[in-house]
Coordinates of N, CA and C and ligand atoms in Angstrom, one line a residue:
X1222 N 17.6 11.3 4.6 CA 16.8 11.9 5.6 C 15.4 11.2 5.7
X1223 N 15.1 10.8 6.9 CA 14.0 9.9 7.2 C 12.7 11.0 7.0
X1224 N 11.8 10.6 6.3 CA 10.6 11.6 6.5 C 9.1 10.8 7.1
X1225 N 8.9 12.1 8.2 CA 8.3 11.8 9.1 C 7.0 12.3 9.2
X1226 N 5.8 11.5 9.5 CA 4.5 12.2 9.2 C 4.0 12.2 10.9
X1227 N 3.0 13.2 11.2 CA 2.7 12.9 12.7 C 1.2 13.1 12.5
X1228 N 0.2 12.2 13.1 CA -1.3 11.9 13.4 C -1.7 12.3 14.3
X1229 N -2.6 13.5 14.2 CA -3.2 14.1 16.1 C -4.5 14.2 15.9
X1230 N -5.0 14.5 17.2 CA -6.8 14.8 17.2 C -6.8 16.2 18.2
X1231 N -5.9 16.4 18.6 CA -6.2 17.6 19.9 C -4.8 18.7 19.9
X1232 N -4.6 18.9 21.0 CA -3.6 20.1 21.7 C -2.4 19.7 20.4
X1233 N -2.1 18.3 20.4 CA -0.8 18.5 20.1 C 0.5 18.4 20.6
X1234 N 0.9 19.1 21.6 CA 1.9 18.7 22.2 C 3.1 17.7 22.1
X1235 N 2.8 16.6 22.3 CA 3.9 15.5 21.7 C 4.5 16.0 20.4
X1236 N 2.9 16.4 19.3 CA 3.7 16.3 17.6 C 4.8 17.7 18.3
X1237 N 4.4 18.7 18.8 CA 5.4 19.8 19.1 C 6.7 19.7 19.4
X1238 N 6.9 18.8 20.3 CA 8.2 18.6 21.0 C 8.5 17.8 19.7
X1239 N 8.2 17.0 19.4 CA 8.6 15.7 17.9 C 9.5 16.8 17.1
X1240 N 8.3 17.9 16.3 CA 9.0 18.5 15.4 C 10.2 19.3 16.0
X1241 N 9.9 19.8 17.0 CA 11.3 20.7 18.1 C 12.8 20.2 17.6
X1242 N 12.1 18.5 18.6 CA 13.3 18.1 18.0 C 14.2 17.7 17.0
X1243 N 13.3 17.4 15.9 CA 13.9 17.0 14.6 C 14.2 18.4 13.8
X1244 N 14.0 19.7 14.3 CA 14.9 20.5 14.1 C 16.2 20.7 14.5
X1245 N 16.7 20.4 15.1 CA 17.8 19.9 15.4 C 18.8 18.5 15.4
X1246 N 20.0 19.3 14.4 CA 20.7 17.9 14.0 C 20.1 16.3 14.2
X1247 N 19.5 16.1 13.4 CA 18.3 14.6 13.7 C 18.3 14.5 12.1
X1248 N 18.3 12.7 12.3 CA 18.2 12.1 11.1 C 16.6 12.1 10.5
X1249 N 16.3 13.0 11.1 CA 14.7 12.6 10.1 C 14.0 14.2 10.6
X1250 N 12.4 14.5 9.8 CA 12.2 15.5 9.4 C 11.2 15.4 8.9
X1251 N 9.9 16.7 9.8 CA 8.3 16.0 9.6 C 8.3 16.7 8.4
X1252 N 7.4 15.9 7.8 CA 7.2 16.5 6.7 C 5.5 16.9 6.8
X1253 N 4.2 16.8 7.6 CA 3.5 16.4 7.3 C 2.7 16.2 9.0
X1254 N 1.9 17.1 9.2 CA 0.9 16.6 10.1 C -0.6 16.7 9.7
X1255 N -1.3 15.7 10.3 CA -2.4 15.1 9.8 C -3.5 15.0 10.9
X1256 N -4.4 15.6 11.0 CA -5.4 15.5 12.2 C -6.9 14.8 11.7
X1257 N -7.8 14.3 12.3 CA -8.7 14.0 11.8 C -9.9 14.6 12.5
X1258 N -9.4 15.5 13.6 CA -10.4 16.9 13.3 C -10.3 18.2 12.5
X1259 N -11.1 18.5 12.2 CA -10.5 20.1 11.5 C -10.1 21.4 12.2
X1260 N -11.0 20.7 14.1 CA -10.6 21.9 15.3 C -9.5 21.7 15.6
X1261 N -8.6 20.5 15.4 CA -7.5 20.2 16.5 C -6.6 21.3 16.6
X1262 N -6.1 22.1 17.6 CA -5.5 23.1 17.5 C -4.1 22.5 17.7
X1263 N -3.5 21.5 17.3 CA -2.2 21.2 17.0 C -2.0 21.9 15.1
X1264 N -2.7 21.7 14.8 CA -2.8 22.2 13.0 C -1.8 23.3 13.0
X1265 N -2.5 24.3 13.8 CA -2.2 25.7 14.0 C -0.3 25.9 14.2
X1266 N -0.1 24.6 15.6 CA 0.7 25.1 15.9 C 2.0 24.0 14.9
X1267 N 1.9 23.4 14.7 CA 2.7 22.6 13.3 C 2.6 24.0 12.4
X1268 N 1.9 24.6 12.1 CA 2.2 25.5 10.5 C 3.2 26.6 11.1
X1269 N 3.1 27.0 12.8 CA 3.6 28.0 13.0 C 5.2 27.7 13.6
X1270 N 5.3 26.1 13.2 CA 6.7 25.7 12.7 C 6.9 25.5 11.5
X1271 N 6.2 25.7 10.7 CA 6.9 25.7 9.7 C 6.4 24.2 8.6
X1272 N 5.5 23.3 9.2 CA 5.9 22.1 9.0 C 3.9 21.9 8.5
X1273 N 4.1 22.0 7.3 CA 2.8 21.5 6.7 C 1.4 20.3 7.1
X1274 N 0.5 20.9 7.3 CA -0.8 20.6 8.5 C -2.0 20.6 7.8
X1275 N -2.7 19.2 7.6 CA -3.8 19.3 7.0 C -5.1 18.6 7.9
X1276 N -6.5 19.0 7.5 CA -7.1 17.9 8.4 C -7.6 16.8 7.8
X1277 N -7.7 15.9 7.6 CA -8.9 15.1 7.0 C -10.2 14.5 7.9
X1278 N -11.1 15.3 7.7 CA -12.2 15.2 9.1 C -12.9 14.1 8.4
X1279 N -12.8 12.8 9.7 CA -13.3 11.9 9.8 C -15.0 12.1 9.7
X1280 N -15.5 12.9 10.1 CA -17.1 13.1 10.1 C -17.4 13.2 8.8
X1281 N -16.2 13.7 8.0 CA -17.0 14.0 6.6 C -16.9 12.3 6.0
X1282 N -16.5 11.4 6.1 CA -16.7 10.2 5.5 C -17.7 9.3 6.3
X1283 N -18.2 8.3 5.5 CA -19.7 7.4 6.0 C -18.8 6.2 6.7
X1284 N -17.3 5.7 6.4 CA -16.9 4.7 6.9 C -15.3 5.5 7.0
X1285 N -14.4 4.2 7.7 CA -13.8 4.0 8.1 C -13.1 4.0 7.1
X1286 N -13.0 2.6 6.1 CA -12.4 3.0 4.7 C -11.8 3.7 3.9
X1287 N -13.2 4.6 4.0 CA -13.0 5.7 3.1 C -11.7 7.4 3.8
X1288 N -11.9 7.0 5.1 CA -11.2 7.9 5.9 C -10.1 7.4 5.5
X1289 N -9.6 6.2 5.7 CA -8.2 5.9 5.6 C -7.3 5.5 4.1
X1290 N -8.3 5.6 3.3 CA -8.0 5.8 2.2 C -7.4 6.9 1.9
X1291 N -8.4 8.2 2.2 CA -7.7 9.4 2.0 C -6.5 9.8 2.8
X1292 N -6.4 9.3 4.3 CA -5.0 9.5 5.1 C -3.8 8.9 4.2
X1293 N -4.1 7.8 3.7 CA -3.1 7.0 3.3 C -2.5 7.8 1.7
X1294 N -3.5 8.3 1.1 CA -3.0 9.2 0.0 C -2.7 10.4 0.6
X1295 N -2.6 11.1 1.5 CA -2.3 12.5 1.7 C -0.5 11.7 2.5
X1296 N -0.4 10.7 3.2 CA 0.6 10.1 3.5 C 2.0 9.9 2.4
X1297 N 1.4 8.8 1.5 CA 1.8 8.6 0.0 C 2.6 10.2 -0.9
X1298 N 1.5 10.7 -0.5 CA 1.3 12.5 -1.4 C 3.2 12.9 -0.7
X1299 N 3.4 12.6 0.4 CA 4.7 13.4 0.9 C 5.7 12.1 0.9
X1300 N 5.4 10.8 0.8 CA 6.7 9.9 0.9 C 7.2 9.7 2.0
X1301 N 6.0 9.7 3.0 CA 6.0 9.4 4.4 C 7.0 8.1 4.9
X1302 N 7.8 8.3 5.6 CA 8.6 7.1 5.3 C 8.4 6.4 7.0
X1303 N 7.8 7.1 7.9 CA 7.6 6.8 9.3 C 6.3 7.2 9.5
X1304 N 5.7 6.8 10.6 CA 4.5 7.4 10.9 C 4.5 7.7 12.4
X1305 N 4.3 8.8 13.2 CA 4.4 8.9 14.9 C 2.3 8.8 15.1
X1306 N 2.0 8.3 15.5 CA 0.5 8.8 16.2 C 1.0 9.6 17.5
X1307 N 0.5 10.9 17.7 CA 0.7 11.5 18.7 C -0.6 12.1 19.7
X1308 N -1.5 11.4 20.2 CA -2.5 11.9 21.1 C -3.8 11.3 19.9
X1309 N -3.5 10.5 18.6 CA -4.5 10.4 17.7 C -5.6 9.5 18.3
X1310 N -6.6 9.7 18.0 CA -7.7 9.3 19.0 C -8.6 8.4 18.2
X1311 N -8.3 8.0 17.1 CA -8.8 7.0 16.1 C -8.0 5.6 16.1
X1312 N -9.4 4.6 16.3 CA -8.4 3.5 15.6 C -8.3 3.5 14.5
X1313 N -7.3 2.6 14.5 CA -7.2 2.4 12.6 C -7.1 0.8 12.4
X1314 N -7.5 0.7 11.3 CA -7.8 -0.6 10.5 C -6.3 -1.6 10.9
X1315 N -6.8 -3.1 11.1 CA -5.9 -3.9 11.0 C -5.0 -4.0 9.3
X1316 N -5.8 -3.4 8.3 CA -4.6 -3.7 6.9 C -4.3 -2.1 6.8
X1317 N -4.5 -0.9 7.6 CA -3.8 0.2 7.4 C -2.5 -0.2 9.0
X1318 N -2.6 -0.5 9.7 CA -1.5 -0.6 11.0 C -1.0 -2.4 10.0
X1319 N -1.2 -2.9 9.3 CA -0.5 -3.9 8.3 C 0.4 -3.1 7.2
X1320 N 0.1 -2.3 6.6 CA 0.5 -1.3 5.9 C 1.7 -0.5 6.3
X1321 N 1.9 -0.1 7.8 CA 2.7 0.3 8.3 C 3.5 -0.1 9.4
X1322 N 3.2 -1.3 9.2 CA 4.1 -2.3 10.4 C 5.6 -2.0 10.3
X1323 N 6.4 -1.9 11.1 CA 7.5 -1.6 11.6 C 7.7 -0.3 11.2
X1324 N 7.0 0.6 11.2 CA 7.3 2.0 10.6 C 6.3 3.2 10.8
X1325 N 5.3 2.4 12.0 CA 4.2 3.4 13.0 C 4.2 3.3 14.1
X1326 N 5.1 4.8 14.9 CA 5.0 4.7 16.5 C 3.8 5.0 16.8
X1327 N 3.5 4.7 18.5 CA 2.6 5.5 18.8 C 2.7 5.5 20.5
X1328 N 2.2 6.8 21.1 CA 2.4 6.9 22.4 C 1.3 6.8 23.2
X1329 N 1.5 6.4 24.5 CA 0.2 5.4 25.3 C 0.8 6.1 26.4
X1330 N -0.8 6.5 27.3 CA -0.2 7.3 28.4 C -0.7 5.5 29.4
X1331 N 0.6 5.1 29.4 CA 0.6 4.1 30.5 C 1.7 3.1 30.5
X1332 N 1.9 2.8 31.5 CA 3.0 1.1 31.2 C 2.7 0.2 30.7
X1333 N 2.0 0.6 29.5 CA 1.7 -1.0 28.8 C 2.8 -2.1 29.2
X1334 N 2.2 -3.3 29.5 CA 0.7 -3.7 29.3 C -0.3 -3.3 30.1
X1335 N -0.3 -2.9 30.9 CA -0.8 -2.0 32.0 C -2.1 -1.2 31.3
X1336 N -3.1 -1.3 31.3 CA -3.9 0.4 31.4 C -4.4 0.3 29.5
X1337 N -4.4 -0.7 28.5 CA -4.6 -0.4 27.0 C -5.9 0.3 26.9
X1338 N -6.1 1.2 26.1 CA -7.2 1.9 26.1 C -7.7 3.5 26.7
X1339 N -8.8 3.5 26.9 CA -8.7 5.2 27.7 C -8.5 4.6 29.4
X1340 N -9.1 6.0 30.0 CA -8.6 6.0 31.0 C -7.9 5.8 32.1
X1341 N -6.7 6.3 31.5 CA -5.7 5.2 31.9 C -5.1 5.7 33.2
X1342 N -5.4 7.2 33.8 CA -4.8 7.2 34.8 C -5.9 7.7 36.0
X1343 N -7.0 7.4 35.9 CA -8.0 7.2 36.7 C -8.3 5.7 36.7
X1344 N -7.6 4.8 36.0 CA -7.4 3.4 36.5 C -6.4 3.0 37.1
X1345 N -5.2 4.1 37.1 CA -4.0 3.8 37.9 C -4.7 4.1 39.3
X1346 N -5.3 5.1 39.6 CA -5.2 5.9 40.7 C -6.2 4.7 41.3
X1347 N -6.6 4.0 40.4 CA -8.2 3.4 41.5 C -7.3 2.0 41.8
X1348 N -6.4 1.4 40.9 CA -5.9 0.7 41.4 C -5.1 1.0 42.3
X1349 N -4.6 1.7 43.2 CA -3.8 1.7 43.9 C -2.1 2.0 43.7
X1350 N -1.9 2.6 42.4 CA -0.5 1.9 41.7 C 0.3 2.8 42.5
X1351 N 1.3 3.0 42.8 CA 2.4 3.5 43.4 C 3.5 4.7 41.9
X1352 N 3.1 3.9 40.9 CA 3.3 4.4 39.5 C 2.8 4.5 38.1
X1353 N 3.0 5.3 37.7 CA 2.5 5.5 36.3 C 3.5 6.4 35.2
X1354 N 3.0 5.9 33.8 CA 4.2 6.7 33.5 C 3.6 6.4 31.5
X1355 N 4.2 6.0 30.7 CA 3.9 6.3 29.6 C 4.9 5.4 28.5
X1356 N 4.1 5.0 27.4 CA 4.7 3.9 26.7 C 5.3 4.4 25.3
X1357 N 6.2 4.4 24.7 CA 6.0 4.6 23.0 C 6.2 2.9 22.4
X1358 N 5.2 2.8 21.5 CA 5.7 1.3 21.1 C 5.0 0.9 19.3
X1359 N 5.4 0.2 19.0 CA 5.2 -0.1 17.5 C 3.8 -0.3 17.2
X1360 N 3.3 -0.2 16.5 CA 1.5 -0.2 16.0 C 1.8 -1.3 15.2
X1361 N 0.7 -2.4 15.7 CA 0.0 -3.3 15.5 C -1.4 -3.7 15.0
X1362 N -1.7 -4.5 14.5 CA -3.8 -4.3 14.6 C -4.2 -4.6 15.7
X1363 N -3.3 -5.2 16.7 CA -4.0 -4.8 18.2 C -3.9 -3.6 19.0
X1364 N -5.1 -3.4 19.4 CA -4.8 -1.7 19.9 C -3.7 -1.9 20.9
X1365 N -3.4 -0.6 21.2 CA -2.1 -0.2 22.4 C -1.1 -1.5 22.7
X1366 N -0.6 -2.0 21.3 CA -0.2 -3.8 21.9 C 0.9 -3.3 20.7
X1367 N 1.9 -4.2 20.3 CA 3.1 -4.0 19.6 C 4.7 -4.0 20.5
X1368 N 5.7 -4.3 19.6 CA 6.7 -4.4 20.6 C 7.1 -2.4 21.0
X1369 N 7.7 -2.8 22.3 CA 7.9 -1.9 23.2 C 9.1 -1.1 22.8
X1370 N 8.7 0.1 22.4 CA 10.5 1.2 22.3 C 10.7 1.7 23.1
X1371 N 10.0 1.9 24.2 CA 10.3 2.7 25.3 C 9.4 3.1 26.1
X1372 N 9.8 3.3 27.8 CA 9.1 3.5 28.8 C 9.5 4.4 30.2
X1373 N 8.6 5.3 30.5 CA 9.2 6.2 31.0 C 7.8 6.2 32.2
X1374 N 8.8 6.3 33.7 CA 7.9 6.3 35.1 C 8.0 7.7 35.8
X1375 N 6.9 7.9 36.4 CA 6.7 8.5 37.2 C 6.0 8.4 38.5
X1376 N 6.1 9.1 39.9 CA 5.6 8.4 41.0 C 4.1 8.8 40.7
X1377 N 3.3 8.2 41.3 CA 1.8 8.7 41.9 C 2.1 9.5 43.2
X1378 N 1.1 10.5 43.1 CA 1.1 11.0 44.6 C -0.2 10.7 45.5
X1379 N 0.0 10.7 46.9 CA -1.4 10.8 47.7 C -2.5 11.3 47.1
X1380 N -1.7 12.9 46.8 CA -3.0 13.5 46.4 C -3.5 13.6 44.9
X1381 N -2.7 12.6 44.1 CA -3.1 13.1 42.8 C -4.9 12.8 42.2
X1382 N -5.2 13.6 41.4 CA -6.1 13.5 40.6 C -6.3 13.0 38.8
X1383 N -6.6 12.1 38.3 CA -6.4 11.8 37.0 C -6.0 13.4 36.1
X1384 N -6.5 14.3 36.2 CA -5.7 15.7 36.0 C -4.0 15.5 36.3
X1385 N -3.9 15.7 37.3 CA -2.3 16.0 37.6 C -1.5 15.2 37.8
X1386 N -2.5 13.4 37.5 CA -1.5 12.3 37.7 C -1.0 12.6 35.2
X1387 N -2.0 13.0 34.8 CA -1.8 13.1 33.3 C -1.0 14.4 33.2
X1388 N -1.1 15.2 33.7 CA -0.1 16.8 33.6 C 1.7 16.0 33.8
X1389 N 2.1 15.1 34.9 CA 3.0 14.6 35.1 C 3.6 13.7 34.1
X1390 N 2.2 12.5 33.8 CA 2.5 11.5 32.6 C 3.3 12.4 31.6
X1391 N 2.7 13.6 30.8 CA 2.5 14.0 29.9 C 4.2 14.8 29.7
X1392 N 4.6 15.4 30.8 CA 5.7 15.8 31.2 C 6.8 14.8 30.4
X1393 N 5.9 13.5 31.1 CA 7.7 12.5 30.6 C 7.5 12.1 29.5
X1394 N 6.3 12.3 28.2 CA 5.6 11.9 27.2 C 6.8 12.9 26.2
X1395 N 6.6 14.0 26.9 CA 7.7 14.8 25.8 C 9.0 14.7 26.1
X1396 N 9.6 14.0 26.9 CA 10.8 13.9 26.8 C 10.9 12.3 26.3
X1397 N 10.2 11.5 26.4 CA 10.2 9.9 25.7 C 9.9 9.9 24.4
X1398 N 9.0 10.6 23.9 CA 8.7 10.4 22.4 C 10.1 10.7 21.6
X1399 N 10.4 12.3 21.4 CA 11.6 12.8 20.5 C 12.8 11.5 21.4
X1400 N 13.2 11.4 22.3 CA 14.6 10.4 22.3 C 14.0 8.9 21.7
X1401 N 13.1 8.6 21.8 CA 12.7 7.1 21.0 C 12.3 7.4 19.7
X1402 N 11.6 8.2 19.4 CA 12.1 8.8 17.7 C 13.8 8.8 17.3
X1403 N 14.6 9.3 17.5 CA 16.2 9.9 17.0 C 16.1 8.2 17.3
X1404 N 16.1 7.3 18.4 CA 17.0 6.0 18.2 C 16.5 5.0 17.3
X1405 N 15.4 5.5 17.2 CA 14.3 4.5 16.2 C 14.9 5.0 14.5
X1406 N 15.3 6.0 14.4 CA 15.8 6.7 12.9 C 17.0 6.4 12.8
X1407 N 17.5 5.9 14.1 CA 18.6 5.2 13.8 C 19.3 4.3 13.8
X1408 N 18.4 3.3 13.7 CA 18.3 1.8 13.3 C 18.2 1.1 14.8
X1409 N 17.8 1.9 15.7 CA 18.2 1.6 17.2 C 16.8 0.9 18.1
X1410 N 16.1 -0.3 17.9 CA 14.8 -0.5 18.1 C 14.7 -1.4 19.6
X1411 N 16.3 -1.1 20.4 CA 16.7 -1.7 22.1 C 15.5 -0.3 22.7
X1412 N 14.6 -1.5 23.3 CA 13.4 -0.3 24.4 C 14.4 0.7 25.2
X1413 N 14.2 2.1 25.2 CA 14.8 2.7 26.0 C 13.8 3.2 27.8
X1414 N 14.3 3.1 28.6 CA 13.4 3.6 29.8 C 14.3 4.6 30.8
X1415 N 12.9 5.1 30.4 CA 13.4 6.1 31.2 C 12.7 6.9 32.5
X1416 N 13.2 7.4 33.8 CA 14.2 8.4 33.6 C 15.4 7.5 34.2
Ligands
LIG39 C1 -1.2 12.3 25.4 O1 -1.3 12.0 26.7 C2 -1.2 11.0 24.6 O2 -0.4 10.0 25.2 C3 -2.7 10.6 24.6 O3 -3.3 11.8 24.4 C4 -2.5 12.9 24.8 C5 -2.3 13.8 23.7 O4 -1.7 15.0 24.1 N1 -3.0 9.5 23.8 P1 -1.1 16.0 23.0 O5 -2.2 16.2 21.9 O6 0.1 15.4 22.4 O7 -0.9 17.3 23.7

């Protein structure tokens, strides 16, 4: 059984659908979510699956280092055998994403290569794009860069707003992460795209 740790800063959502699904018949199983605020109200909703939630708040350390030192022993602490970043809003070090090369997803609200970084869908909408949609792909020490597991579109509308072009993204975010998780657990690393 693959054991699975998930990395958030906010709502959560992705880690929710993640753990949903790996309750059911799924080769892997979180063991372990990890926020690096102490507000993130994903915490809450991880424990009220069942599924053990700690914070380690980045404000309490002077560096970077020292933050990821302790992630990395609270990781270690469960025998983390995968890592998802789900909405995590921290970079992390080139020898901690070295550390976990081929064995840290992470999800990117955009078509990478398209959009790396924030704002990603108030730069669709300014570009003109006709689409947008959301990436899961391997963690690298380049940000939002690594090979690609999967990609999932959506249309833009006339009227959207970076609000409701992200309410949409976010839509296909939960249905792309948990199916690129199950194929990725199971030795399956062909990009899937969807819908
Ligand atoms: C998602 O859009 C994710 O792609 C982005 O931050 C958002 C997190 O949402 N990086 P949630 O915390 O999973 O609800």
């Amino acid at each position: 059984m693959t054991r699975v740790a998930i990395l958030i800063s906010g709502g959560g959502s992705n880690m929710v659908r993640l753990c949903e699904s790996m309750a059911v018949d799924h080769p892997a199983r979180p063991v372990l979510v990890l926020s690096d605020r102490p507000d993130a109200g994903g915490l809450d909703k991880a424990r009220a699956l069942g599924v053990s939630a700690q914070a380690v708040d980045r404000k309490a350390f002077s560096d970077r280092a020292g933050f990821e030192a302790k992630l990395m022993h609270a990781l270690e602490a469960v025998s983390a055998d995968v890592v998802c970043l789900a909405g995590f809003m921290r970079i992390l070090s080139p020898a901690f994403a070295d550390h976990w090369a081929g064995r840290m997803l992470n999800i990117h609200p955009s078509l990478l290569p398209k959009y790396p970084g924030l704002g990603t869908h108030a730069r669709a909408l300014e570009a003109g794009d006709l689409e947008a949609g959301c990436t899961v792909h391997l963690v690298t020490s380049v940000l939002d860069d690594g090979p690609i597991l999967g990609q999932a579109r959506v249309p833009v509308l006339d009227e959207d707003t970076p609000a409701t072009l992200a309410e949409r993204v976010l839509g296909m975010e939960h249905k792309l992460y948990p199916a690129v998780l199950r194929r990725f657990v199971q030795g399956d690393a062909a990009p899937l795209y969807l819908p």
